[in-house]
Tab-separated table of C-alpha atoms in Angstrom:
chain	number	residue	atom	x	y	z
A	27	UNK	CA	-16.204	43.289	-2.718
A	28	UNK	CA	-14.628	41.175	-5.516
A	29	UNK	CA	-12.936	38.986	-2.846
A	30	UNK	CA	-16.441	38.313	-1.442
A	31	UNK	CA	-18.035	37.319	-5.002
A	32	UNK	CA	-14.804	35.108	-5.883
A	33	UNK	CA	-15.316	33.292	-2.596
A	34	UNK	CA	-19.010	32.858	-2.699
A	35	UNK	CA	-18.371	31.277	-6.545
A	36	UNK	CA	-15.849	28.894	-5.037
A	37	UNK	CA	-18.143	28.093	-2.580
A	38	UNK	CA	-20.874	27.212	-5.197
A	39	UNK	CA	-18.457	24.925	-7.082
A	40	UNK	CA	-17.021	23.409	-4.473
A	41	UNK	CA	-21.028	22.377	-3.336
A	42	UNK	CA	-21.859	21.505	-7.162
A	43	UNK	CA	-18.616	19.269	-6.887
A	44	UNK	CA	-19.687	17.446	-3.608
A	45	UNK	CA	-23.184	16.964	-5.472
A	46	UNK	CA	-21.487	15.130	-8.081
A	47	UNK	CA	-19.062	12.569	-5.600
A	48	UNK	CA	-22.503	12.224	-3.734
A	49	UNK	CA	-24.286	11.284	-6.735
A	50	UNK	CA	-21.592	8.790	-8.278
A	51	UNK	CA	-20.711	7.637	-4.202
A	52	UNK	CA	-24.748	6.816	-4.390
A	53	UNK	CA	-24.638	4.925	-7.800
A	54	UNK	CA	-21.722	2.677	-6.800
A	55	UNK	CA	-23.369	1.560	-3.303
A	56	UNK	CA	-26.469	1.011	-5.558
A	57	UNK	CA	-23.927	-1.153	-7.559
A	58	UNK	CA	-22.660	-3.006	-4.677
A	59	UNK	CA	-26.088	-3.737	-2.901
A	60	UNK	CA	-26.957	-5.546	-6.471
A	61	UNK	CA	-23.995	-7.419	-6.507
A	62	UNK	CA	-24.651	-8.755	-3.317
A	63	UNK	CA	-27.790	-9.217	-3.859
A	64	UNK	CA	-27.579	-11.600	-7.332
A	65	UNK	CA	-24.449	-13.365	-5.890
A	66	UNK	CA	-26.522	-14.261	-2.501
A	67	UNK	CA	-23.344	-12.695	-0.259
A	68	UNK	CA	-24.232	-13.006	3.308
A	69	UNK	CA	-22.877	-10.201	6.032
A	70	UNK	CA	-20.007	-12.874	7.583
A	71	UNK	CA	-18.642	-13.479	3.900
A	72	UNK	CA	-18.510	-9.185	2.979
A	73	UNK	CA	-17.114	-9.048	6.421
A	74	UNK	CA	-14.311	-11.581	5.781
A	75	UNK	CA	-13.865	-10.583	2.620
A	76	UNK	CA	-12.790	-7.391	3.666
A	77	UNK	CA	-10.789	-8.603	5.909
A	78	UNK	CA	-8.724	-10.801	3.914
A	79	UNK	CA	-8.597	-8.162	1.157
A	80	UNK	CA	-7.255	-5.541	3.516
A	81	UNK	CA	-4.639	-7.437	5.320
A	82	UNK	CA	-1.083	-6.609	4.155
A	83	UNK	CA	0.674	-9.629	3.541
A	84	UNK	CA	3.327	-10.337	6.018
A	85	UNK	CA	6.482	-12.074	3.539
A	86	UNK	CA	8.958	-13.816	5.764
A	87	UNK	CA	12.451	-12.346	6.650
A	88	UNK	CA	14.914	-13.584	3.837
A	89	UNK	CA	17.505	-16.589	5.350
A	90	UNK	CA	21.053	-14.830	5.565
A	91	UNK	CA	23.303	-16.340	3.205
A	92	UNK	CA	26.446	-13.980	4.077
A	93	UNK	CA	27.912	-12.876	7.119
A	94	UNK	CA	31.095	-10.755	9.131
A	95	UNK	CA	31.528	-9.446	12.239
A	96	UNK	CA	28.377	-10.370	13.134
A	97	UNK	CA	26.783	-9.161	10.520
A	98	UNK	CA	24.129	-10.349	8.143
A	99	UNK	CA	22.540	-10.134	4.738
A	100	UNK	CA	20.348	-12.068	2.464
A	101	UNK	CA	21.222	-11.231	-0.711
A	102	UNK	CA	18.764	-9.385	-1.752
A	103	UNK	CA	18.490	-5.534	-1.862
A	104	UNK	CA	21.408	-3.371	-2.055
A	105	UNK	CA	24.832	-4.423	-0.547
A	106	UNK	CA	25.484	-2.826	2.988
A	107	UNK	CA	28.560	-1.181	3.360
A	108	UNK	CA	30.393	-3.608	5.392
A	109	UNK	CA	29.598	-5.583	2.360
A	110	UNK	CA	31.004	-2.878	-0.042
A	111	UNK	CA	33.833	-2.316	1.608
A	112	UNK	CA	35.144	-5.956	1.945
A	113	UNK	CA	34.817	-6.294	-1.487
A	114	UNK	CA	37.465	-2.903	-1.943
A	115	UNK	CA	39.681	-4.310	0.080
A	116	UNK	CA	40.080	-7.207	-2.286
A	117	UNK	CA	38.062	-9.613	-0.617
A	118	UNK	CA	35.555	-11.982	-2.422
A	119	UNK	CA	31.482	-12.117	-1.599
A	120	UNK	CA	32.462	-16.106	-1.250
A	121	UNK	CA	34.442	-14.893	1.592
A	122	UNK	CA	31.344	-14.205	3.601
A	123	UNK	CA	29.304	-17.051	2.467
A	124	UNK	CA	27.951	-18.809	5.165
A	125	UNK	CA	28.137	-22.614	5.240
């Protein structure tokens, strides 16, 4: 019956803790509505606010600035291996600039 008392004490905490997130989940919305409230926010400007606050910024595909084979690469990140392995066989990276 140990099992059963150990299970009904998790229980317990586990309720105490959702008490607690309730509690501090209550005091920020209570935070929020005020700050709405003294900076005169209407609904269409919380509503595009969150939209421009949760939309991932798209960045723009680096230009290529080598190429082989038809292959391409910008530059940036690490070299792919066609890359790599021009280079060991003695070739130079201005080899593959493009003009």
């Amino acid at each position: 019956m140990n099992i059963i008392k150990d299970i009904d004490a998790q229980i317990e905490n586990l309720k105490r803790q959702k008490r607690e997130v309730m509690a501090n989940r209550n005091s920020a919305l209570k935070g929020v509505v005020e700050t709405v409230r003294d900076y005169g926010f209407t609904w269409e400007e919380i509503q595009e606010g969150i939209a421009r606050l949760s939309s991932k910024v798209k960045k723009e595909k680096a230009p290529a600035r080598y190429r082989k084979d038809g292959m391409e690469w910008s530059g940036k990140g690490r070299k792919p291996l066609w890359v790599i392995e021009h280079l060991n066989a003695g070739g130079s990276i201005e080899d593959l600039t493009i003009q």
